[in-house]
Coordinates of C-alpha atoms in Angstrom, one line a residue:
X1 CA 47.8 -7.0 41.5
X2 CA 48.8 -4.5 38.8
X3 CA 47.1 -6.7 36.2
X4 CA 43.9 -6.7 38.3
X5 CA 43.9 -2.9 38.6
X6 CA 44.7 -2.5 34.9
X7 CA 41.7 -4.7 33.9
X8 CA 39.4 -2.9 36.4
X9 CA 40.4 0.5 35.0
X10 CA 39.7 -0.6 31.4
X11 CA 36.4 -2.0 32.5
X12 CA 35.5 1.2 34.3
X13 CA 36.5 3.3 31.2
X14 CA 34.3 1.1 29.0
X15 CA 31.3 1.4 31.3
X16 CA 31.7 5.2 31.6
X17 CA 32.1 5.5 27.8
X18 CA 28.9 3.5 27.4
X19 CA 27.0 5.7 29.8
X20 CA 28.1 8.8 28.1
X21 CA 27.2 7.4 24.7
X22 CA 23.8 6.4 26.0
X23 CA 23.2 9.9 27.4
X24 CA 24.1 11.5 24.1
X25 CA 21.9 9.1 22.2
X26 CA 18.9 9.7 24.6
X27 CA 19.3 13.5 24.3
X28 CA 19.6 13.2 20.5
X29 CA 16.4 11.1 20.3
X30 CA 14.5 13.6 22.4
X31 CA 15.7 16.4 20.2
X32 CA 14.6 14.5 17.1
X33 CA 11.1 13.5 18.2
X34 CA 8.9 16.6 18.0
X35 CA 5.8 14.4 17.3
X36 CA 2.5 16.2 17.2
X37 CA -0.2 15.0 19.6
X38 CA -2.2 13.4 16.8
X39 CA 0.9 11.5 15.5
X40 CA 1.6 10.2 19.0
X41 CA -2.0 9.1 19.4
X42 CA -2.1 7.3 16.1
X43 CA 1.2 5.5 16.8
X44 CA -0.1 4.3 20.1
X45 CA -3.3 3.1 18.3
X46 CA -1.1 1.3 15.8
X47 CA 0.8 -0.4 18.6
X48 CA -2.5 -1.6 20.1
X49 CA -3.9 -2.9 16.9
X50 CA -0.6 -4.8 16.1
X51 CA -1.1 -6.7 19.4
X52 CA -4.6 -7.7 18.2
X53 CA -3.6 -8.9 14.8
X54 CA -4.9 -12.5 15.5
X55 CA -8.4 -11.0 16.1
X56 CA -8.5 -9.3 12.7
X57 CA -7.2 -12.4 11.0
X58 CA -10.1 -14.4 12.5
X59 CA -12.5 -11.8 11.3
X60 CA -11.1 -12.1 7.8
X61 CA -11.4 -15.9 7.9
X62 CA -15.0 -15.6 9.0
X63 CA -15.7 -13.2 6.0
X64 CA -14.1 -15.7 3.6
X65 CA -16.1 -18.6 5.0
X66 CA -19.3 -16.7 4.7
X67 CA -18.6 -15.8 1.1
X68 CA -17.8 -19.4 0.2
X69 CA -21.1 -20.5 1.7
X70 CA -22.8 -17.9 -0.4
X71 CA -21.0 -19.1 -3.5
X72 CA -22.1 -22.7 -2.9
X73 CA -25.7 -21.5 -2.6
X74 CA -25.5 -19.4 -5.8
X75 CA -24.6 -22.2 -8.2
X76 CA -27.8 -21.7 -10.3
X77 CA -27.4 -17.9 -10.6
X78 CA -24.5 -17.0 -12.9
X79 CA -24.6 -13.2 -12.2
X80 CA -24.6 -13.7 -8.5
X81 CA -21.8 -16.2 -8.8
X82 CA -19.8 -13.7 -10.7
X83 CA -20.3 -11.1 -8.0
X84 CA -19.3 -13.5 -5.2
X85 CA -16.2 -14.7 -7.1
X86 CA -15.1 -11.1 -7.5
X87 CA -15.5 -10.4 -3.8
X88 CA -13.7 -13.6 -2.8
X89 CA -10.7 -12.8 -5.1
X90 CA -10.7 -9.3 -3.7
X91 CA -10.5 -10.6 -0.1
X92 CA -7.6 -12.9 -1.0
X93 CA -5.8 -10.2 -3.0
X94 CA -4.0 -8.8 0.0
X95 CA -3.6 -12.0 1.9
X96 CA -2.9 -15.0 -0.5
X97 CA -2.0 -14.4 -4.1
X98 CA -2.4 -18.1 -5.2
X99 CA -5.9 -18.3 -3.8
X100 CA -6.8 -14.9 -5.3
X101 CA -5.6 -16.2 -8.7
X102 CA -7.8 -19.3 -8.4
X103 CA -10.9 -17.2 -8.0
X104 CA -9.9 -14.7 -10.6
X105 CA -9.6 -17.6 -13.1
X106 CA -13.0 -18.9 -12.2
X107 CA -14.4 -15.4 -12.6
X108 CA -12.8 -15.0 -16.0
X109 CA -14.0 -18.4 -17.2
X110 CA -17.6 -17.6 -16.2
X111 CA -17.5 -14.1 -17.7
X112 CA -16.2 -15.7 -21.0
X113 CA -19.0 -18.2 -20.9
X114 CA -21.6 -15.5 -20.4
X115 CA -20.1 -13.2 -23.1
X116 CA -21.0 -9.9 -21.5
X117 CA -18.4 -7.3 -22.5
X118 CA -18.6 -5.5 -19.1
X119 CA -18.1 -8.6 -17.2
X120 CA -15.2 -9.7 -19.4
X121 CA -13.5 -6.3 -19.1
X122 CA -13.7 -6.4 -15.3
X123 CA -12.3 -9.9 -15.2
X124 CA -9.4 -9.0 -17.5
X125 CA -8.5 -5.9 -15.6
X126 CA -8.6 -7.8 -12.3
X127 CA -6.2 -10.3 -13.8
X128 CA -3.9 -7.6 -15.1
X129 CA -3.7 -6.1 -11.6
X130 CA -2.9 -9.6 -10.2
X131 CA -0.1 -10.1 -12.7
X132 CA 1.3 -6.6 -11.8
X133 CA 1.2 -7.2 -8.1
X134 CA 3.0 -10.5 -8.4
X135 CA 5.7 -9.1 -10.6
X136 CA 4.5 -10.8 -13.8
X137 CA 4.8 -7.6 -15.8
X138 CA 5.1 -9.3 -19.3
X139 CA 1.8 -11.2 -18.7
X140 CA 0.1 -8.0 -17.5
X141 CA 1.3 -6.0 -20.5
X142 CA 0.3 -8.8 -22.9
X143 CA -3.2 -9.0 -21.5
X144 CA -3.6 -5.2 -21.6
X145 CA -2.6 -5.2 -25.2
X146 CA -5.0 -8.0 -26.0
X147 CA -7.8 -6.3 -24.1
X148 CA -7.5 -2.9 -25.8
X149 CA -9.6 -3.9 -28.8
X150 CA -12.6 -4.8 -26.5
X151 CA -12.5 -1.7 -24.3
X152 CA -15.3 0.8 -25.0
X153 CA -15.6 4.4 -23.8
X154 CA -17.3 3.4 -20.5
X155 CA -14.4 1.2 -19.6
X156 CA -11.6 3.5 -20.5
X157 CA -11.1 4.6 -16.9
X158 CA -10.4 1.1 -15.6
X159 CA -8.2 0.4 -18.6
X160 CA -6.1 3.5 -18.2
X161 CA -5.8 3.0 -14.5
X162 CA -4.5 -0.5 -15.0
X163 CA -2.0 0.8 -17.6
X164 CA -0.8 3.6 -15.3
X165 CA -0.3 1.2 -12.4
X166 CA 1.7 -1.2 -14.6
X167 CA 4.0 1.5 -15.9
X168 CA 4.4 2.8 -12.3
X169 CA 5.7 -0.6 -11.3
X170 CA 7.9 -0.9 -14.3
X171 CA 9.3 2.5 -13.7
X172 CA 10.0 1.7 -10.0
X173 CA 11.8 -1.6 -10.7
X174 CA 13.7 -0.6 -13.9
X175 CA 17.5 -0.7 -13.5
X176 CA 18.2 1.0 -16.9
X177 CA 18.0 4.8 -17.2
X178 CA 16.8 4.4 -20.8
X179 CA 13.9 2.1 -19.9
X180 CA 13.2 4.1 -16.7
X181 CA 12.6 7.2 -18.9
X182 CA 10.4 5.3 -21.3
X183 CA 8.3 3.8 -18.5
X184 CA 8.0 7.2 -16.7
X185 CA 6.8 8.8 -19.9
X186 CA 4.2 6.1 -20.4
X187 CA 3.1 6.3 -16.8
X188 CA 2.6 10.1 -17.1
X189 CA 0.7 9.6 -20.4
X190 CA -1.8 7.2 -18.9
X191 CA -2.2 9.4 -15.8
X192 CA -3.0 12.3 -18.0
X193 CA -5.5 10.1 -19.9
X194 CA -7.1 9.2 -16.6
X195 CA -7.8 12.8 -15.8
X196 CA -9.3 13.4 -19.2
X197 CA -11.8 10.5 -19.0
X198 CA -12.8 11.2 -15.4
X199 CA -13.4 15.0 -15.7
X200 CA -17.1 14.5 -14.9
X201 CA -16.6 12.2 -11.9
X202 CA -15.0 13.3 -8.6
X203 CA -15.1 10.0 -6.7
X204 CA -12.3 9.4 -4.1
X205 CA -10.6 6.8 -6.3
X206 CA -10.4 9.3 -9.2
X207 CA -9.1 12.1 -6.9
X208 CA -6.4 9.7 -5.8
X209 CA -5.4 9.0 -9.4
X210 CA -5.3 12.8 -10.0
X211 CA -3.1 13.2 -6.9
X212 CA -0.8 10.4 -8.1
X213 CA -0.4 12.3 -11.4
X214 CA 0.9 15.3 -9.5
X215 CA 3.0 13.2 -7.2
X216 CA 4.8 11.3 -10.0
X217 CA 5.4 14.5 -12.0
X218 CA 7.2 16.1 -9.0
X219 CA 4.4 18.2 -7.6
X220 CA 3.5 16.5 -4.3
X221 CA 2.1 19.7 -2.7
X222 CA -0.6 19.8 -5.4
X223 CA -1.4 16.2 -4.6
X224 CA -1.7 17.1 -0.9
X225 CA -4.0 20.0 -1.7
X226 CA -6.4 17.5 -3.4
X227 CA -6.3 14.7 -0.9
X228 CA -6.1 16.3 2.6
X229 CA -9.7 17.6 2.5
X230 CA -10.8 14.1 1.5
X231 CA -8.9 12.5 4.3
X232 CA -10.5 14.9 6.8
X233 CA -13.9 13.6 5.7
X234 CA -13.1 10.0 6.3
X235 CA -13.5 8.1 9.6
X236 CA -10.3 7.5 11.4
X237 CA -10.6 3.8 10.9
X238 CA -12.0 3.8 7.3
X239 CA -10.7 1.0 5.1
X240 CA -10.1 3.6 2.4
X241 CA -7.2 4.9 4.5
X242 CA -5.2 2.0 3.1
X243 CA -4.7 3.7 -0.2
X244 CA -5.3 7.4 0.8
X245 CA -3.0 7.3 3.8
X246 CA -0.2 5.7 1.8
X247 CA -0.4 8.4 -0.9
X248 CA -0.6 11.2 1.7
X249 CA 2.3 9.7 3.6
X250 CA 4.5 9.6 0.5
X251 CA 3.6 13.1 -0.6
X252 CA 4.2 14.5 2.9
X253 CA 7.6 12.9 3.0
X254 CA 8.4 14.4 -0.4
X255 CA 7.7 17.9 0.8
X256 CA 9.7 17.3 4.0
X257 CA 6.8 17.1 6.5
X258 CA 7.9 14.0 8.4
X259 CA 5.3 14.4 11.2
X260 CA 2.4 14.3 8.7
X261 CA 4.2 11.5 6.8
X262 CA 4.3 9.3 9.9
X263 CA 0.7 10.2 10.8
X264 CA -0.7 9.1 7.4
X265 CA 1.6 6.1 7.1
X266 CA 0.3 4.9 10.5
X267 CA -3.3 5.4 9.4
X268 CA -2.6 3.4 6.3
X269 CA -0.8 0.7 8.3
X270 CA -3.8 0.4 10.6
X271 CA -6.1 -0.2 7.7
X272 CA -3.7 -2.8 6.2
X273 CA -3.8 -4.7 9.5
X274 CA -7.6 -4.6 9.7
X275 CA -7.8 -5.9 6.2
X276 CA -5.1 -8.6 6.9
X277 CA -2.8 -7.3 4.1
X278 CA 0.4 -9.4 4.1
X279 CA 2.3 -6.7 2.2
X280 CA 2.1 -3.8 4.6
X281 CA 4.2 -1.2 2.7
X282 CA 3.0 1.7 4.8
X283 CA 4.2 0.1 8.0
X284 CA 7.7 -0.5 6.5
X285 CA 7.8 3.1 5.3
X286 CA 6.8 4.3 8.7
X287 CA 9.6 2.1 10.3
X288 CA 12.2 3.7 8.0
X289 CA 11.2 7.2 9.0
X290 CA 11.2 6.3 12.7
X291 CA 14.6 4.8 12.4
X292 CA 15.9 7.9 10.6
X293 CA 14.5 10.0 13.4
X294 CA 16.3 7.9 16.1
X295 CA 13.4 5.7 17.3
X296 CA 15.2 2.5 16.7
X297 CA 13.2 0.4 19.1
X298 CA 9.8 1.2 17.6
X299 CA 11.2 1.0 14.1
X300 CA 12.5 -2.5 14.8
X301 CA 9.1 -3.5 16.3
X302 CA 7.3 -2.5 13.2
X303 CA 9.8 -4.2 10.9
X304 CA 9.4 -7.4 12.9
X305 CA 5.6 -7.2 13.0

């Protein structure tokens, strides 16, 4: 009988300890969730879109099929074929790297055959970006070095942008302090060059590059001052939010504004899902912030999505 009561008492203590811990955890979570109304709304929107991922994948498949039909009908028109090959590789770029490479190679081969410098430059820079995204940094660097002799003043922006993106990746993945410093210096150099060659053009892509320059040089608030007005002009569901939202999320996190960081990461994640991007970095970044803030359930849901 004593053994029975002893076991029952231990079990009761364990249950009471669990209830107390759960109470403290719940209270702690409530204290750490001062989400703004707009952040709550966009998180709910993200949850809804995640449940409809199959719908967006089918839309993407339909777009690819339509482009391939257009490609078959454009066999006698080299310029139209170039354009369609570029669009197909772009559609595959966030979904299937091998398929994207196949169409990039076809695009480069046709551009080489036609011999137009502008077409060749576009094909090379697209291939450089593919090498960078897939971690083939040496190939990307080699092609950039080879291409420099063919780049004229009108193509400097694309060239410097590719260089800056490559050195950003090298800086991020470098394990050596010495190389990290070298890559960081080169990254900043090319971002400075981007600003110089784009002074007359204030397109959104160029503004994002300017903001990146501030962000990587340790001035995230200056980046936010540039990009927030642009974000307010965009439609909530604009595909441009994929890049813009990711940058704004990172800068907001750097300045310690977690609510804004979650809001912009969620917008970027929504755009990623609509575009069927397999590498949804913004969703992962959002999950990490939510986990740190105590929302373990939602963070796990996003990481498993």
